[in-house]
Amino acid sequence: MRQRVVRVAITAVLVALILLAIPLALAVRSTLYADQRDTLERAALAAAVRVNPDYATGDPVELPPPGAGERLGLYDPKLILRTGTGPRTGDAAVSQALGAVVARDQTAGQLVVAVPVSHNEQVIGVVRASSAVSVVRDRVLLGWAALLGAAVLALTVAVLVARRQARALAAPLEALSRHSRAVTEGDLTARAEPSAIAEIDQVARAHNDMLHSLSELLRHERDFTANASHQLRTPLTGLQLTLEAGLAQDDTRLRPALEEALAATRRLHHTVEEVLRLAGSPGLPHRVTPDRPVAQLLEETDERWHGLFAQDGRRLDCGSQDAPADVRVPGGPVAEILGVLLDNARMHGHGSVRVTVRDLDDALAFDVTDEGGLRTEPGRLFARGHTGGGGTGIGLALARDLAVSLGGRLFLASGDPTTFTLFVPVRQDEGAVSAR
């Protein structure tokens, strides 16, 4: 921006100098030539008043001494030089002056002024004054040099002023840019400082107000998530303890229901923990401890969802193609993502549902496939709040965020049949999942 401001200022000054300097230079030239002709005319008039009408009969004539670089001469009506200096025969200016007019001419590198000498209303002679054109030309060049110097000085001052103004204009904008970069890097406490420019201050105040509102909105959302998760954990823990106490009574009739309720409570507890973890670092991958073998995760998934699909008259198959059964993955987050995908297949899909795991060396691919076709735009599948009907539009968006938090990726692999694929990076040498 600084260079742009300087260029604009210099361009404006150059245009102004050109528009002013060219006419002024022409005016200087015209004025100096006119002044020199006026000087010659005054010298010729001063000499003409000294001419005695009897000079033609031999009476001597004394012309005043000419100025530096000037010549004065008296010519009779026959164009013959009688006294002074000049060409021996009068030129065109002398001939013109014999007509009782002051003649001005420029010829042979000379400025010439001829003034008639009158007596009894008759022209009895002509006084001719002349000077070299080079004398005036030198003065014109000196005037132009002075004009050029003034233009250079004006341009220099303009450049200095423009650079100073450019710094004054660019400094607050550069500070605002640094502030914006700090906000982009996650510092929501940064605020733009005021400057001496009202328009930029207005932008800075609007930016600060927007950032304050955004910070408050994010704080309220995070506080709500943390508060909700915290408040849910307490009753869930109490419910879990109650169910465990019920199991300790060894009531064979209630034991299956209590065990199922206890398992659901534990899953809900893990869900709350995952939501709380995700709210603490949204969109940021980080290291999560792998705690569950793939085979166990598939078995638990089948136990949890097999009955629900069976109630709808549908089949669920969970299996591993070539993935080692002992490879561990983060059980909680991966189970939550698979739960979202299976619930989505149950609500919106058709026919049998298959969950398969493929080994990709440095990652595992979990494929969830049903026999239905995609009924919504692929680009809006993971948009929060968008639903194909019968849901809240949060599940797929939450599953994608969970996948990113693991350093993995969740995407739609096929629209017919509908297939979602979850990539989970693994390091088999350490048996851990690491964030990329």
Tab-separated table of C-alpha atoms in Angstrom:
chain	number	residue	atom	x	y	z
A	1	MET	CA	0.000	0.000	0.000
A	2	ARG	CA	2.829	2.411	0.787
A	3	GLN	CA	4.269	2.181	-2.710
A	4	ARG	CA	0.808	2.611	-4.194
A	5	VAL	CA	0.195	5.816	-2.221
A	6	VAL	CA	3.616	7.170	-3.223
A	7	ARG	CA	2.991	6.309	-6.883
A	8	VAL	CA	-0.385	8.035	-6.853
A	9	ALA	CA	1.076	11.158	-5.244
A	10	ILE	CA	4.032	11.297	-7.645
A	11	THR	CA	1.740	10.787	-10.626
A	12	ALA	CA	-0.525	13.611	-9.480
A	13	VAL	CA	2.446	15.950	-8.961
A	14	LEU	CA	3.954	15.043	-12.336
A	15	VAL	CA	0.672	15.715	-14.106
A	16	ALA	CA	0.356	19.064	-12.326
A	17	LEU	CA	3.956	20.006	-13.145
A	18	ILE	CA	3.528	19.106	-16.798
A	19	LEU	CA	0.297	21.066	-17.089
A	20	LEU	CA	1.886	24.084	-15.414
A	21	ALA	CA	5.513	23.896	-16.531
A	22	ILE	CA	4.955	23.706	-20.291
A	23	PRO	CA	2.763	26.842	-20.500
A	24	LEU	CA	5.037	28.590	-18.023
A	25	ALA	CA	8.126	27.706	-20.062
A	26	LEU	CA	6.505	29.076	-23.200
A	27	ALA	CA	5.492	32.212	-21.300
A	28	VAL	CA	9.072	32.703	-20.079
A	29	ARG	CA	10.410	32.408	-23.608
A	30	SER	CA	7.831	34.815	-25.021
A	31	THR	CA	8.385	37.319	-22.213
A	32	LEU	CA	12.164	37.363	-22.557
A	33	TYR	CA	12.001	37.883	-26.321
A	34	ALA	CA	9.394	40.618	-25.871
A	35	ASP	CA	11.527	42.297	-23.212
A	36	GLN	CA	14.537	42.283	-25.494
A	37	ARG	CA	12.539	43.807	-28.352
A	38	ASP	CA	11.199	46.464	-25.973
A	39	THR	CA	14.757	47.217	-24.870
A	40	LEU	CA	15.873	47.599	-28.488
A	41	GLU	CA	12.870	49.813	-29.234
A	42	ARG	CA	13.659	52.103	-26.297
A	43	ALA	CA	17.273	52.357	-27.423
A	44	ALA	CA	16.196	53.173	-31.004
A	45	LEU	CA	13.722	55.827	-29.772
A	46	ALA	CA	16.382	57.383	-27.554
A	47	ALA	CA	18.677	57.589	-30.578
A	48	ALA	CA	15.966	58.944	-32.897
A	49	VAL	CA	15.357	62.027	-30.769
A	50	ARG	CA	19.021	62.976	-31.153
A	51	VAL	CA	18.987	62.957	-34.925
A	52	ASN	CA	19.298	66.495	-36.401
A	53	PRO	CA	17.154	67.047	-39.493
A	54	ASP	CA	20.219	68.541	-41.175
A	55	TYR	CA	22.236	65.297	-40.936
A	56	ALA	CA	21.688	64.764	-44.651
A	57	THR	CA	23.723	67.952	-45.421
A	58	GLY	CA	26.665	66.755	-43.434
A	59	ASP	CA	25.754	67.782	-39.910
A	60	PRO	CA	27.278	65.113	-37.661
A	61	VAL	CA	24.942	62.863	-35.594
A	62	GLU	CA	25.914	61.509	-32.203
A	63	LEU	CA	23.960	58.357	-31.332
A	64	PRO	CA	23.870	57.247	-27.705
A	65	PRO	CA	26.164	54.351	-26.867
A	66	PRO	CA	24.377	50.972	-27.401
A	67	GLY	CA	23.916	48.461	-24.611
A	68	ALA	CA	25.976	45.323	-24.220
A	69	GLY	CA	25.563	43.130	-27.278
A	70	GLU	CA	23.478	45.785	-29.108
A	71	ARG	CA	24.098	47.766	-32.303
A	72	LEU	CA	22.629	51.153	-33.338
A	73	GLY	CA	22.681	52.655	-36.821
A	74	LEU	CA	21.101	55.587	-38.670
A	75	TYR	CA	19.850	55.028	-42.230
A	76	ASP	CA	18.704	57.666	-44.717
A	77	PRO	CA	15.651	57.248	-46.949
A	78	LYS	CA	17.891	55.590	-49.515
A	79	LEU	CA	18.655	52.761	-47.026
A	80	ILE	CA	22.298	53.844	-46.719
A	81	LEU	CA	24.003	53.630	-43.315
A	82	ARG	CA	25.032	57.157	-42.311
A	83	THR	CA	26.377	56.521	-38.812
A	84	GLY	CA	26.541	53.830	-36.156
A	85	THR	CA	26.830	50.109	-36.712
A	86	GLY	CA	24.795	47.748	-38.792
A	87	PRO	CA	24.621	46.415	-42.330
A	88	ARG	CA	25.749	48.957	-44.967
A	89	THR	CA	22.363	48.715	-46.682
A	90	GLY	CA	19.134	48.736	-44.763
A	91	ASP	CA	17.219	45.476	-44.490
A	92	ALA	CA	13.513	44.708	-44.574
A	93	ALA	CA	12.868	46.212	-41.137
A	94	VAL	CA	14.441	49.536	-42.249
A	95	SER	CA	12.374	49.542	-45.421
A	96	GLN	CA	9.226	48.890	-43.391
A	97	ALA	CA	10.048	51.695	-40.945
A	98	LEU	CA	10.273	54.188	-43.847
A	99	GLY	CA	6.513	53.817	-43.951
A	100	ALA	CA	6.291	55.702	-40.627
A	101	VAL	CA	5.804	52.559	-38.488
A	102	VAL	CA	7.947	50.834	-35.884
A	103	ALA	CA	9.174	47.624	-37.480
A	104	ARG	CA	10.240	44.469	-35.625
A	105	ASP	CA	11.946	41.559	-37.314
A	106	GLN	CA	14.204	38.552	-36.682
A	107	THR	CA	16.678	37.732	-39.403
A	108	ALA	CA	20.139	36.187	-39.711
A	109	GLY	CA	20.271	35.378	-36.015
A	110	GLN	CA	19.443	38.978	-35.053
A	111	LEU	CA	16.518	40.672	-33.314
A	112	VAL	CA	15.879	43.930	-35.184
A	113	VAL	CA	13.778	46.992	-34.271
A	114	ALA	CA	13.586	49.939	-36.701
A	115	VAL	CA	12.160	53.321	-35.571
A	116	PRO	CA	11.386	56.083	-38.127
A	117	VAL	CA	12.860	59.612	-37.697
A	118	SER	CA	10.256	62.229	-38.693
A	119	HIS	CA	10.457	65.937	-39.466
A	120	ASN	CA	7.548	68.057	-40.685
A	121	GLU	CA	5.424	64.887	-40.941
A	122	GLN	CA	7.981	63.280	-43.249
A	123	VAL	CA	10.295	60.354	-42.571
A	124	ILE	CA	13.852	61.629	-42.974
A	125	GLY	CA	15.603	58.519	-41.699
A	126	VAL	CA	15.442	55.295	-39.676
A	127	VAL	CA	17.270	54.277	-36.512
A	128	ARG	CA	17.951	50.560	-36.491
A	129	ALA	CA	18.681	48.683	-33.201
A	130	SER	CA	19.664	45.017	-33.150
A	131	SER	CA	21.088	42.316	-30.861
A	132	ALA	CA	22.027	38.666	-31.282
A	133	VAL	CA	19.288	36.081	-30.760
A	134	SER	CA	21.784	33.911	-28.836
A	135	VAL	CA	21.824	36.424	-25.980
A	136	VAL	CA	18.079	36.044	-25.458
A	137	ARG	CA	18.304	32.306	-26.010
A	138	ASP	CA	20.818	31.993	-23.181
A	139	ARG	CA	18.524	33.912	-20.882
A	140	VAL	CA	15.630	31.650	-21.900
A	141	LEU	CA	17.700	28.571	-21.124
A	142	LEU	CA	18.621	30.008	-17.726
A	143	GLY	CA	14.936	30.645	-17.037
A	144	TRP	CA	14.036	27.130	-18.090
A	145	ALA	CA	16.797	25.720	-15.893
A	146	ALA	CA	15.399	27.651	-12.930
A	147	LEU	CA	11.930	26.347	-13.771
A	148	LEU	CA	13.258	22.785	-13.986
A	149	GLY	CA	15.011	23.191	-10.637
A	150	ALA	CA	11.781	24.383	-9.065
A	151	ALA	CA	9.954	21.390	-10.569
A	152	VAL	CA	12.571	18.959	-9.231
A	153	LEU	CA	12.356	20.576	-5.806
A	154	ALA	CA	8.557	20.350	-5.872
A	155	LEU	CA	8.750	16.688	-6.910
A	156	THR	CA	11.240	15.922	-4.124
A	157	VAL	CA	9.038	17.586	-1.530
A	158	ALA	CA	6.029	15.686	-2.920
A	159	VAL	CA	7.872	12.368	-2.640
A	160	LEU	CA	8.866	13.083	0.965
A	161	VAL	CA	5.363	14.152	1.905
A	162	ALA	CA	3.844	11.183	0.058
A	163	ARG	CA	6.123	8.722	1.857
A	164	ARG	CA	5.250	10.240	5.184
A	165	GLN	CA	1.537	10.100	4.432
A	166	ALA	CA	1.910	6.548	3.114
A	167	ARG	CA	3.497	5.511	6.410
A	168	ALA	CA	0.737	7.255	8.328
A	169	LEU	CA	-1.929	5.485	6.264
A	170	ALA	CA	-0.279	2.069	6.050
A	171	ALA	CA	0.846	1.716	9.686
A	172	PRO	CA	-2.654	1.266	11.176
A	173	LEU	CA	-3.665	-1.058	8.337
A	174	GLU	CA	-0.542	-3.161	8.868
A	175	ALA	CA	-1.305	-3.263	12.592
A	176	LEU	CA	-4.866	-4.358	11.792
A	177	SER	CA	-3.468	-7.062	9.492
A	178	ARG	CA	-1.151	-8.328	12.263
A	179	HIS	CA	-4.083	-8.350	14.642
A	180	SER	CA	-6.177	-10.345	12.161
A	181	ARG	CA	-3.346	-12.882	11.747
A	182	ALA	CA	-3.153	-13.250	15.524
A	183	VAL	CA	-6.897	-13.906	15.630
A	184	THR	CA	-6.525	-16.448	12.809
A	185	GLU	CA	-3.861	-18.236	14.847
A	186	GLY	CA	-6.299	-18.543	17.751
A	187	ASP	CA	-5.677	-15.466	19.901
A	188	LEU	CA	-9.228	-14.220	20.444
A	189	THR	CA	-8.021	-11.704	23.048
A	190	ALA	CA	-6.181	-9.576	20.467
A	191	ARG	CA	-7.709	-6.163	19.807
A	192	ALA	CA	-6.906	-3.547	17.156
A	193	GLU	CA	-5.331	-0.363	18.495
A	194	PRO	CA	-6.760	3.090	17.627
A	195	SER	CA	-4.956	5.328	15.138
A	196	ALA	CA	-5.143	8.934	14.000
A	197	ILE	CA	-7.261	8.095	10.940
A	198	ALA	CA	-11.000	8.173	11.600
A	199	GLU	CA	-11.980	5.814	8.770
A	200	ILE	CA	-9.470	3.146	9.800
A	201	ASP	CA	-10.491	3.558	13.438
A	202	GLN	CA	-14.076	2.931	12.418
A	203	VAL	CA	-13.055	-0.333	10.735
A	204	ALA	CA	-10.940	-1.302	13.765
A	205	ARG	CA	-13.832	-0.640	16.167
A	206	ALA	CA	-16.220	-2.663	14.030
A	207	HIS	CA	-13.635	-5.473	13.867
A	208	ASN	CA	-13.136	-5.406	17.641
A	209	ASP	CA	-16.895	-5.432	18.252
A	210	MET	CA	-17.305	-8.368	15.879
A	211	LEU	CA	-14.452	-10.245	17.565
A	212	HIS	CA	-15.906	-9.529	21.009
A	213	SER	CA	-19.313	-10.854	19.938
A	214	LEU	CA	-17.702	-13.906	18.349
A	215	SER	CA	-15.620	-14.578	21.466
A	216	GLU	CA	-18.657	-14.312	23.674
A	217	LEU	CA	-20.616	-16.650	21.391
A	218	LEU	CA	-17.822	-19.229	21.409
A	219	ARG	CA	-17.442	-18.915	25.170
A	220	HIS	CA	-21.160	-19.435	25.727
A	221	GLU	CA	-21.178	-22.467	23.422
A	222	ARG	CA	-18.151	-24.040	25.088
A	223	ASP	CA	-19.481	-23.254	28.544
A	224	PHE	CA	-22.805	-24.806	27.616
A	225	THR	CA	-21.130	-27.954	26.308
A	226	ALA	CA	-18.914	-28.230	29.371
A	227	ASN	CA	-21.761	-27.503	31.756
A	228	ALA	CA	-24.109	-29.948	30.045
A	229	SER	CA	-21.470	-32.656	29.976
A	230	HIS	CA	-20.581	-32.040	33.612
A	231	GLN	CA	-24.171	-32.090	34.726
A	232	LEU	CA	-24.841	-35.290	32.778
A	233	ARG	CA	-21.862	-37.124	34.196
A	234	THR	CA	-23.097	-36.855	37.756
A	235	PRO	CA	-26.521	-38.489	37.261
A	236	LEU	CA	-24.993	-41.028	34.873
A	237	THR	CA	-22.479	-42.027	37.521
A	238	GLY	CA	-25.286	-42.353	40.055
A	239	LEU	CA	-27.371	-44.425	37.645
A	240	GLN	CA	-24.388	-46.633	36.910
A	241	LEU	CA	-23.795	-47.236	40.624
A	242	THR	CA	-27.491	-48.042	41.116
A	243	LEU	CA	-27.457	-50.565	38.289
A	244	GLU	CA	-24.279	-52.167	39.622
A	245	ALA	CA	-25.929	-52.428	43.041
A	246	GLY	CA	-28.942	-54.076	41.423
A	247	LEU	CA	-26.687	-56.610	39.737
A	248	ALA	CA	-25.114	-57.430	43.108
A	249	GLN	CA	-28.506	-58.671	44.388
A	250	ASP	CA	-28.261	-61.673	42.051
A	251	ASP	CA	-31.819	-61.440	40.772
A	252	THR	CA	-31.809	-63.767	37.769
A	253	ARG	CA	-34.995	-62.289	36.333
A	254	LEU	CA	-33.740	-58.713	36.282
A	255	ARG	CA	-30.081	-59.437	35.590
A	256	PRO	CA	-30.245	-59.353	31.724
A	257	ALA	CA	-32.157	-56.078	31.753
A	258	LEU	CA	-29.819	-54.563	34.335
A	259	GLU	CA	-26.746	-55.633	32.392
A	260	GLU	CA	-28.134	-54.127	29.195
A	261	ALA	CA	-29.070	-50.909	30.998
A	262	LEU	CA	-25.622	-50.773	32.617
A	263	ALA	CA	-23.946	-51.224	29.224
A	264	ALA	CA	-26.093	-48.464	27.727
A	265	THR	CA	-25.230	-46.210	30.664
A	266	ARG	CA	-21.522	-46.813	30.165
A	267	ARG	CA	-21.853	-46.071	26.463
A	268	LEU	CA	-23.704	-42.870	27.265
A	269	HIS	CA	-20.981	-41.961	29.747
A	270	HIS	CA	-18.344	-42.471	27.043
A	271	THR	CA	-20.415	-40.368	24.637
A	272	VAL	CA	-20.492	-37.496	27.115
A	273	GLU	CA	-16.719	-37.779	27.591
A	274	GLU	CA	-16.144	-37.674	23.839
A	275	VAL	CA	-18.387	-34.635	23.394
A	276	LEU	CA	-16.549	-32.872	26.218
A	277	ARG	CA	-13.170	-33.764	24.703
A	278	LEU	CA	-14.258	-32.560	21.271
A	279	ALA	CA	-15.553	-29.276	22.705
A	280	GLY	CA	-12.178	-28.638	24.329
A	281	SER	CA	-10.302	-28.707	20.990
A	282	PRO	CA	-12.739	-28.426	18.095
A	283	GLY	CA	-11.364	-29.396	14.707
A	284	LEU	CA	-7.864	-30.163	16.064
A	285	PRO	CA	-6.349	-33.659	15.778
A	286	HIS	CA	-4.510	-34.965	18.813
A	287	ARG	CA	-3.113	-38.193	20.184
A	288	VAL	CA	-5.676	-40.605	21.605
A	289	THR	CA	-4.696	-43.811	23.377
A	290	PRO	CA	-5.717	-46.952	21.444
A	291	ASP	CA	-7.452	-49.146	23.985
A	292	ARG	CA	-9.577	-51.658	22.093
A	293	PRO	CA	-8.725	-54.416	19.591
A	294	VAL	CA	-10.546	-54.256	16.301
A	295	ALA	CA	-12.148	-57.679	16.819
A	296	GLN	CA	-13.563	-56.659	20.194
A	297	LEU	CA	-14.872	-53.378	18.776
A	298	LEU	CA	-16.702	-55.214	15.969
A	299	GLU	CA	-18.126	-57.707	18.434
A	300	GLU	CA	-19.424	-54.959	20.723
A	301	THR	CA	-20.892	-53.101	17.748
A	302	ASP	CA	-22.695	-56.204	16.585
A	303	GLU	CA	-24.086	-56.878	20.066
A	304	ARG	CA	-25.329	-53.316	20.416
A	305	TRP	CA	-26.983	-52.931	17.002
A	306	HIS	CA	-27.937	-56.450	15.943
A	307	GLY	CA	-31.188	-56.473	17.921
A	308	LEU	CA	-32.257	-53.028	16.678
A	309	PHE	CA	-31.861	-54.016	13.046
A	310	ALA	CA	-33.558	-57.353	13.724
A	311	GLN	CA	-36.586	-55.519	15.083
A	312	ASP	CA	-36.878	-53.792	11.690
A	313	GLY	CA	-36.511	-57.096	9.851
A	314	ARG	CA	-33.046	-56.198	8.603
A	315	ARG	CA	-29.670	-57.890	8.861
A	316	LEU	CA	-26.374	-56.538	10.261
A	317	ASP	CA	-23.020	-58.161	9.370
A	318	CYS	CA	-19.805	-57.054	11.100
A	319	GLY	CA	-16.523	-58.534	9.933
A	320	SER	CA	-12.909	-57.924	9.040
A	321	GLN	CA	-11.508	-58.594	5.593
A	322	ASP	CA	-7.756	-58.548	6.126
A	323	ALA	CA	-7.192	-56.303	9.157
A	324	PRO	CA	-5.304	-57.932	12.058
A	325	ALA	CA	-7.736	-58.628	14.879
A	326	ASP	CA	-5.243	-57.525	17.537
A	327	VAL	CA	-4.660	-54.023	16.165
A	328	ARG	CA	-5.963	-51.537	18.714
A	329	VAL	CA	-7.951	-48.393	18.000
A	330	PRO	CA	-9.483	-45.715	20.253
A	331	GLY	CA	-12.607	-47.637	21.190
A	332	GLY	CA	-14.746	-44.742	22.433
A	333	PRO	CA	-14.426	-42.327	19.473
A	334	VAL	CA	-14.520	-45.065	16.808
A	335	ALA	CA	-17.558	-46.707	18.455
A	336	GLU	CA	-19.319	-43.331	18.507
A	337	ILE	CA	-18.634	-42.773	14.803
A	338	LEU	CA	-19.788	-46.281	13.878
A	339	GLY	CA	-22.886	-45.739	16.019
A	340	VAL	CA	-23.738	-42.571	14.100
A	341	LEU	CA	-23.232	-44.320	10.748
A	342	LEU	CA	-25.304	-47.347	11.760
A	343	ASP	CA	-28.087	-45.171	13.135
A	344	ASN	CA	-28.028	-43.217	9.861
A	345	ALA	CA	-28.259	-46.495	7.895
A	346	ARG	CA	-31.131	-47.659	10.116
A	347	MET	CA	-33.064	-44.403	9.730
A	348	HIS	CA	-32.436	-43.643	6.061
A	349	GLY	CA	-31.086	-46.835	4.492
A	350	HIS	CA	-32.644	-50.098	3.293
A	351	GLY	CA	-31.853	-53.792	3.329
A	352	SER	CA	-28.860	-55.449	4.950
A	353	VAL	CA	-26.088	-53.396	6.530
A	354	ARG	CA	-22.442	-54.447	6.476
A	355	VAL	CA	-19.566	-53.171	8.608
A	356	THR	CA	-16.171	-54.255	7.277
A	357	VAL	CA	-12.619	-53.332	8.219
A	358	ARG	CA	-9.800	-53.130	5.669
A	359	ASP	CA	-6.069	-52.949	6.395
A	360	LEU	CA	-4.297	-50.028	4.610
A	361	ASP	CA	-0.889	-50.555	6.298
A	362	ASP	CA	-0.753	-47.210	8.114
A	363	ALA	CA	-4.528	-46.915	8.575
A	364	LEU	CA	-7.694	-48.947	8.999
A	365	ALA	CA	-10.725	-48.327	6.799
A	366	PHE	CA	-14.127	-48.952	8.357
A	367	ASP	CA	-16.821	-49.303	5.653
A	368	VAL	CA	-20.509	-49.041	6.579
A	369	THR	CA	-22.726	-50.085	3.630
A	370	ASP	CA	-26.475	-50.525	3.210
A	371	GLU	CA	-28.548	-51.448	0.175
A	372	GLY	CA	-30.254	-48.073	-0.191
A	373	GLY	CA	-29.329	-45.217	-2.471
A	374	LEU	CA	-28.338	-41.688	-1.556
A	375	ARG	CA	-31.344	-39.352	-1.422
A	376	THR	CA	-29.635	-36.062	-0.636
A	377	GLU	CA	-26.893	-33.912	-2.150
A	378	PRO	CA	-23.436	-35.338	-1.318
A	379	GLY	CA	-22.069	-31.857	-0.661
A	380	ARG	CA	-24.603	-31.275	2.129
A	381	LEU	CA	-24.340	-34.620	3.900
A	382	PHE	CA	-21.981	-33.390	6.600
A	383	ALA	CA	-23.508	-29.911	6.938
A	384	ARG	CA	-24.625	-29.383	10.515
A	385	GLY	CA	-28.400	-29.034	10.724
A	386	HIS	CA	-29.054	-30.649	7.347
A	387	THR	CA	-31.158	-33.795	7.457
A	388	GLY	CA	-32.892	-35.982	4.942
A	389	GLY	CA	-35.873	-36.256	7.291
A	390	GLY	CA	-36.531	-37.767	10.683
A	391	GLY	CA	-33.333	-36.497	12.320
A	392	THR	CA	-31.586	-33.474	13.753
A	393	GLY	CA	-28.832	-33.167	11.147
A	394	ILE	CA	-26.117	-33.321	13.824
A	395	GLY	CA	-24.971	-36.950	13.723
A	396	LEU	CA	-22.860	-36.977	10.555
A	397	ALA	CA	-21.342	-33.581	11.379
A	398	LEU	CA	-20.410	-34.843	14.866
A	399	ALA	CA	-18.982	-38.059	13.411
A	400	ARG	CA	-16.836	-36.100	10.976
A	401	ASP	CA	-15.504	-33.872	13.788
A	402	LEU	CA	-14.691	-36.945	15.870
A	403	ALA	CA	-12.825	-38.470	12.924
A	404	VAL	CA	-10.792	-35.266	12.465
A	405	SER	CA	-9.987	-35.218	16.186
A	406	LEU	CA	-8.429	-38.669	15.740
A	407	GLY	CA	-6.369	-37.497	12.784
A	408	GLY	CA	-8.592	-39.551	10.503
A	409	ARG	CA	-11.227	-38.813	7.894
A	410	LEU	CA	-14.882	-39.675	7.276
A	411	PHE	CA	-16.351	-39.405	3.790
A	412	LEU	CA	-19.003	-40.797	1.457
A	413	ALA	CA	-17.327	-43.499	-0.627
A	414	SER	CA	-20.345	-44.454	-2.742
A	415	GLY	CA	-23.876	-43.207	-3.296
A	416	ASP	CA	-25.375	-46.424	-4.690
A	417	PRO	CA	-25.206	-48.466	-2.570
A	418	THR	CA	-24.626	-45.919	0.175
A	419	THR	CA	-21.183	-46.478	1.674
A	420	PHE	CA	-19.458	-44.362	4.291
A	421	THR	CA	-15.741	-44.933	4.932
A	422	LEU	CA	-13.854	-44.016	8.092
A	423	PHE	CA	-10.053	-43.799	7.921
A	424	VAL	CA	-8.340	-44.284	11.295
A	425	PRO	CA	-4.517	-43.939	11.253
A	426	VAL	CA	-2.648	-46.636	13.189
A	427	ARG	CA	0.954	-47.432	14.081
A	428	GLN	CA	1.155	-51.150	14.507
A	429	ASP	CA	4.680	-51.022	15.938
A	430	GLU	CA	3.422	-49.036	18.916
A	431	GLY	CA	-0.196	-50.157	18.742
A	432	ALA	CA	-1.311	-46.548	18.916
A	433	VAL	CA	-3.288	-44.077	16.934
A	434	SER	CA	-1.463	-40.820	16.345
A	435	ALA	CA	-2.607	-37.490	15.031
A	436	ARG	CA	-1.209	-36.533	11.677
